[in-house]
GROMACS .gro file of C-alpha atoms in nm:
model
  140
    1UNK     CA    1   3.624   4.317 -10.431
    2UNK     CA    2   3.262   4.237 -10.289
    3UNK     CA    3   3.149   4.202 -10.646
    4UNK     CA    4   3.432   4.049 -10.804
    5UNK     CA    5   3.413   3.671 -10.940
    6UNK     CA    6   3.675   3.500 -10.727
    7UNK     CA    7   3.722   3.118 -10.709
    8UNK     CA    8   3.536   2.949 -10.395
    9UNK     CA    9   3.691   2.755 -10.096
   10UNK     CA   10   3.702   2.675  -9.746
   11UNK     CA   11   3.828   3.003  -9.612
   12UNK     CA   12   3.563   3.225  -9.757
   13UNK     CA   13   3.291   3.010  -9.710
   14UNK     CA   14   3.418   3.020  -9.326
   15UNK     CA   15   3.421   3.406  -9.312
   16UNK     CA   16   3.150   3.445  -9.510
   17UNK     CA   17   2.935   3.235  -9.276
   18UNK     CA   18   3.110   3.446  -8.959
   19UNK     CA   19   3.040   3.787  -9.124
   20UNK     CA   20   2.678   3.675  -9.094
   21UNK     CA   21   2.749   3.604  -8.730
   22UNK     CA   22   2.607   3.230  -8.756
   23UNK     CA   23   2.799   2.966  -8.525
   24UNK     CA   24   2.982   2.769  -8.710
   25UNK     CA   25   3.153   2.426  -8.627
   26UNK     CA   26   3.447   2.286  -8.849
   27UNK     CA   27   3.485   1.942  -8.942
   28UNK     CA   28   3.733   1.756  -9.158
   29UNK     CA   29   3.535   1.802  -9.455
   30UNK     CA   30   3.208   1.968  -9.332
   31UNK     CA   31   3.122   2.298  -9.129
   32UNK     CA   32   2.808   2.255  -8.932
   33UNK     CA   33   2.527   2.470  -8.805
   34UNK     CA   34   2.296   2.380  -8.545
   35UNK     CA   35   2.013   2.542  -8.414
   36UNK     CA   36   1.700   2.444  -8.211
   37UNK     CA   37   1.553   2.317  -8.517
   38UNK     CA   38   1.775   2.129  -8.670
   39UNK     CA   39   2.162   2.089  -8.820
   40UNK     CA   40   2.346   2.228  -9.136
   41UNK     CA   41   2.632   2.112  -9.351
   42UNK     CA   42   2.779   2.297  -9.579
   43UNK     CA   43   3.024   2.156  -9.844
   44UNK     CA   44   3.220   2.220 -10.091
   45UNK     CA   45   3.266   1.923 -10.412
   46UNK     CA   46   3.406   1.886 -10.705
   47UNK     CA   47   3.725   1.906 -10.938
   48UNK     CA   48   3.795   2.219 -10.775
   49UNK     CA   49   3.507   2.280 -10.462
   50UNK     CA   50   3.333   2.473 -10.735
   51UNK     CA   51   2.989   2.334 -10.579
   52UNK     CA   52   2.838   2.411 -10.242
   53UNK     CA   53   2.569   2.226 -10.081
   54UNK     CA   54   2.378   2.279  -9.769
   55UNK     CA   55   2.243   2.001  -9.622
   56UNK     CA   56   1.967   1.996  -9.336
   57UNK     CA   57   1.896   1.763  -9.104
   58UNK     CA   58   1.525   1.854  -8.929
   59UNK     CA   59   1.620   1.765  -8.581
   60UNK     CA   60   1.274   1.579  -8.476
   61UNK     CA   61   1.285   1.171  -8.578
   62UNK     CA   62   0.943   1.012  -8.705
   63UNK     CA   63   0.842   0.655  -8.621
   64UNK     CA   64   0.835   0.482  -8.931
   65UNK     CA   65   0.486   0.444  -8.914
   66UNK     CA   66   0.494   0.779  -9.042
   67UNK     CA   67   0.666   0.722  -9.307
   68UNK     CA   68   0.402   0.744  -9.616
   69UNK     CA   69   0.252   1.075  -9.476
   70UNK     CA   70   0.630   1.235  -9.443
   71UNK     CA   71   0.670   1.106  -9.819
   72UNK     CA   72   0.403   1.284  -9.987
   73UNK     CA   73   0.488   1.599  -9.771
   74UNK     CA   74   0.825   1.603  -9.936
   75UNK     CA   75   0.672   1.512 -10.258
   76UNK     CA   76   0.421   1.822 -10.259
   77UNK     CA   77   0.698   2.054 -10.112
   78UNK     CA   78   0.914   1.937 -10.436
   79UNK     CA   79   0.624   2.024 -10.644
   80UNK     CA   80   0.544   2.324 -10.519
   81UNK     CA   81   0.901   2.504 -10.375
   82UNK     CA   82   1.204   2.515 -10.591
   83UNK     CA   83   1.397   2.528 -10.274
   84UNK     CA   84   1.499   2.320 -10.038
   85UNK     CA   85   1.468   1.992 -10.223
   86UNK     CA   86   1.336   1.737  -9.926
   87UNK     CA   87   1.369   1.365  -9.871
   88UNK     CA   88   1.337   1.093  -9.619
   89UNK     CA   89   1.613   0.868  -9.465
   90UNK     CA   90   1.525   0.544  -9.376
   91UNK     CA   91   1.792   0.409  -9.097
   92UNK     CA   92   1.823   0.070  -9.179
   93UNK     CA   93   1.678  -0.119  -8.911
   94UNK     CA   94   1.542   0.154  -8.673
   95UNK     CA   95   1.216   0.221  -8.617
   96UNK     CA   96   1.299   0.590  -8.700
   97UNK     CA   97   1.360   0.822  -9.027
   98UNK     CA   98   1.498   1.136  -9.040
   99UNK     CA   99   1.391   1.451  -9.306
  100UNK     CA  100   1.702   1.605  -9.466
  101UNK     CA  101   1.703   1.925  -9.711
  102UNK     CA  102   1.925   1.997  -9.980
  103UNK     CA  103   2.041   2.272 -10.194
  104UNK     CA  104   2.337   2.283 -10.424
  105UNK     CA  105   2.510   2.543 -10.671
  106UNK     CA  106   2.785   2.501 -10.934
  107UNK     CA  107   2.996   2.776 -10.920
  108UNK     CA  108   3.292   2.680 -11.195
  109UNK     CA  109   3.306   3.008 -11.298
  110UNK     CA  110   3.326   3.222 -10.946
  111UNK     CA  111   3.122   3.399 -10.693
  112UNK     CA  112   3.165   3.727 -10.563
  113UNK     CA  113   3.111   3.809 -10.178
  114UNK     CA  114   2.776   3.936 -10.272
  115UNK     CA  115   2.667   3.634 -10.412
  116UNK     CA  116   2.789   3.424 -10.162
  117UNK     CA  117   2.638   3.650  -9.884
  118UNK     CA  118   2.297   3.622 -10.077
  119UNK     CA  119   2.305   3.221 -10.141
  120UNK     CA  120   2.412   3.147  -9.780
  121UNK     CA  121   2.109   3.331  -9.670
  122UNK     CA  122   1.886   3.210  -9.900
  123UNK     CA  123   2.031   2.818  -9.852
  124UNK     CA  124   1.993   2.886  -9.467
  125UNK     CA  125   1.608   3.075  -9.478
  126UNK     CA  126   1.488   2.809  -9.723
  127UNK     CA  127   1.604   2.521  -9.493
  128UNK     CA  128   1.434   2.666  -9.150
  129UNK     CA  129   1.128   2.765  -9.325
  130UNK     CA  130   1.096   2.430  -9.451
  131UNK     CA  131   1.168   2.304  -9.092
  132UNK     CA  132   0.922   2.544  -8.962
  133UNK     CA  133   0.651   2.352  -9.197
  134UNK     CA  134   0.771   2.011  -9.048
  135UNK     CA  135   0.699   2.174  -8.700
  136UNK     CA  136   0.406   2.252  -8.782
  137UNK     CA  137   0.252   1.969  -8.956
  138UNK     CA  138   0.429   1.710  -8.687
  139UNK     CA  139   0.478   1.897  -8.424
  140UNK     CA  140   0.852   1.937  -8.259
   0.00000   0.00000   0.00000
Protein backbone atom coordinates (compact mmCIF):
# COMPACT_ATOMS: atom_id res chain seq x y z
CA UNK A 1 0.00 0.00 0.00
CA UNK A 2 3.08 2.36 0.82
CA UNK A 3 3.87 2.32 -2.85
CA UNK A 4 0.62 2.33 -4.36
CA UNK A 5 -0.70 5.51 -6.41
CA UNK A 6 -3.70 6.56 -4.36
CA UNK A 7 -5.60 9.88 -4.85
CA UNK A 8 -4.42 12.77 -2.32
CA UNK A 9 -6.50 14.60 0.41
CA UNK A 10 -6.78 16.05 3.69
CA UNK A 11 -6.64 12.91 5.76
CA UNK A 12 -3.40 11.57 4.45
CA UNK A 13 -1.69 14.61 4.20
CA UNK A 14 -2.69 14.89 8.11
CA UNK A 15 -1.23 11.42 8.98
CA UNK A 16 1.35 11.63 6.81
CA UNK A 17 2.61 14.83 8.45
CA UNK A 18 1.92 12.97 12.13
CA UNK A 19 3.81 9.78 11.09
CA UNK A 20 6.74 12.19 10.75
CA UNK A 21 5.93 13.37 14.25
CA UNK A 22 5.80 17.22 13.14
CA UNK A 23 3.09 19.39 15.11
CA UNK A 24 0.58 20.10 13.14
CA UNK A 25 -2.28 22.75 13.51
CA UNK A 26 -5.61 22.45 11.41
CA UNK A 27 -7.31 25.23 9.90
CA UNK A 28 -10.39 25.53 7.73
CA UNK A 29 -8.49 25.19 4.69
CA UNK A 30 -4.80 25.16 5.83
CA UNK A 31 -2.66 22.93 8.33
CA UNK A 32 0.14 24.91 9.81
CA UNK A 33 3.61 24.27 11.13
CA UNK A 34 5.48 26.50 13.24
CA UNK A 35 8.76 26.36 14.50
CA UNK A 36 11.34 28.84 15.93
CA UNK A 37 12.11 29.86 12.53
CA UNK A 38 9.29 30.41 10.95
CA UNK A 39 5.50 29.02 9.85
CA UNK A 40 4.23 26.41 7.24
CA UNK A 41 1.07 25.93 5.26
CA UNK A 42 0.34 23.23 3.55
CA UNK A 43 -2.55 23.02 0.98
CA UNK A 44 -4.20 21.19 -1.09
CA UNK A 45 -5.88 23.01 -4.72
CA UNK A 46 -7.41 22.19 -7.49
CA UNK A 47 -10.36 20.33 -9.36
CA UNK A 48 -9.74 17.60 -7.10
CA UNK A 49 -6.75 18.78 -4.27
CA UNK A 50 -4.49 17.08 -6.76
CA UNK A 51 -1.80 19.94 -5.90
CA UNK A 52 0.01 20.53 -2.64
CA UNK A 53 1.84 23.55 -1.73
CA UNK A 54 3.91 24.45 1.20
CA UNK A 55 4.15 27.78 1.95
CA UNK A 56 6.77 29.47 4.42
CA UNK A 57 6.61 32.33 6.16
CA UNK A 58 10.45 33.25 7.62
CA UNK A 59 9.35 34.47 10.96
CA UNK A 60 11.87 37.65 11.23
CA UNK A 61 10.16 41.08 9.48
CA UNK A 62 12.66 43.49 7.55
CA UNK A 63 12.25 47.28 7.59
CA UNK A 64 11.55 48.19 4.23
CA UNK A 65 14.63 49.85 3.92
CA UNK A 66 15.80 46.52 3.31
CA UNK A 67 13.90 45.83 0.82
CA UNK A 68 16.32 45.92 -2.46
CA UNK A 69 19.02 43.79 -0.65
CA UNK A 70 16.15 41.03 0.41
CA UNK A 71 15.15 41.23 -3.45
CA UNK A 72 18.25 40.23 -5.07
CA UNK A 73 18.74 37.54 -2.26
CA UNK A 74 15.59 35.91 -3.48
CA UNK A 75 16.55 36.59 -6.97
CA UNK A 76 20.05 34.71 -6.68
CA UNK A 77 18.43 31.92 -4.50
CA UNK A 78 15.88 31.47 -7.62
CA UNK A 79 18.82 31.30 -9.83
CA UNK A 80 20.75 29.16 -8.14
CA UNK A 81 18.19 26.52 -5.99
CA UNK A 82 15.37 24.84 -7.72
CA UNK A 83 13.74 24.71 -4.39
CA UNK A 84 12.09 26.72 -2.36
CA UNK A 85 11.05 29.40 -4.81
CA UNK A 86 11.39 32.84 -2.55
CA UNK A 87 9.69 36.20 -2.67
CA UNK A 88 9.02 39.33 -0.76
CA UNK A 89 5.66 40.68 0.64
CA UNK A 90 5.27 44.13 0.80
CA UNK A 91 2.38 44.98 3.57
CA UNK A 92 0.76 47.75 2.17
CA UNK A 93 1.47 50.57 4.26
CA UNK A 94 3.86 49.12 6.94
CA UNK A 95 7.14 49.83 7.24
CA UNK A 96 7.76 46.01 7.21
CA UNK A 97 7.97 42.98 4.53
CA UNK A 98 7.90 39.61 5.15
CA UNK A 99 10.00 36.58 3.02
CA UNK A 100 7.67 33.69 2.12
CA UNK A 101 8.81 30.26 0.33
CA UNK A 102 6.94 28.21 -1.91
CA UNK A 103 6.85 24.83 -3.35
CA UNK A 104 4.08 23.15 -5.23
CA UNK A 105 3.40 19.62 -6.95
CA UNK A 106 0.60 18.41 -9.28
CA UNK A 107 -0.28 15.18 -8.38
CA UNK A 108 -3.48 14.36 -10.91
CA UNK A 109 -2.39 11.12 -11.28
CA UNK A 110 -1.63 9.88 -7.42
CA UNK A 111 1.02 9.58 -4.85
CA UNK A 112 1.93 6.74 -2.92
CA UNK A 113 2.87 7.03 0.93
CA UNK A 114 6.42 6.91 -0.13
CA UNK A 115 6.22 9.74 -2.20
CA UNK A 116 4.37 11.73 -0.01
CA UNK A 117 6.73 10.85 2.96
CA UNK A 118 9.71 11.93 0.63
CA UNK A 119 8.07 15.39 -0.74
CA UNK A 120 6.93 16.45 2.76
CA UNK A 121 10.46 16.14 3.84
CA UNK A 122 11.97 17.56 1.10
CA UNK A 123 9.15 20.67 1.01
CA UNK A 124 9.90 21.03 4.84
CA UNK A 125 14.17 20.72 4.65
CA UNK A 126 14.17 23.03 1.62
CA UNK A 127 12.07 25.71 3.46
CA UNK A 128 14.32 25.77 6.89
CA UNK A 129 17.47 25.62 5.02
CA UNK A 130 16.43 28.49 3.11
CA UNK A 131 15.41 30.14 6.47
CA UNK A 132 18.65 29.17 7.90
CA UNK A 133 20.32 31.38 4.94
CA UNK A 134 17.97 34.35 5.89
CA UNK A 135 19.37 33.90 9.51
CA UNK A 136 22.34 34.09 8.51
CA UNK A 137 22.62 36.84 6.10
CA UNK A 138 20.09 39.11 8.45
CA UNK A 139 20.45 37.81 11.42
CA UNK A 140 17.21 36.44 13.53
Amino acid sequence: MANQLQPLNKARLIDRLNQQKWCNFQGENDIYLETEQGGLFFSLTGEQDEILTVRGIWRTQLKVDRLVDALSFCNEHNHSCLFPKAYVVLHAGEEYFSIHSEIAMDYEHGISDTQLDHYLNMAVSCSFDFFDELDDTYGK
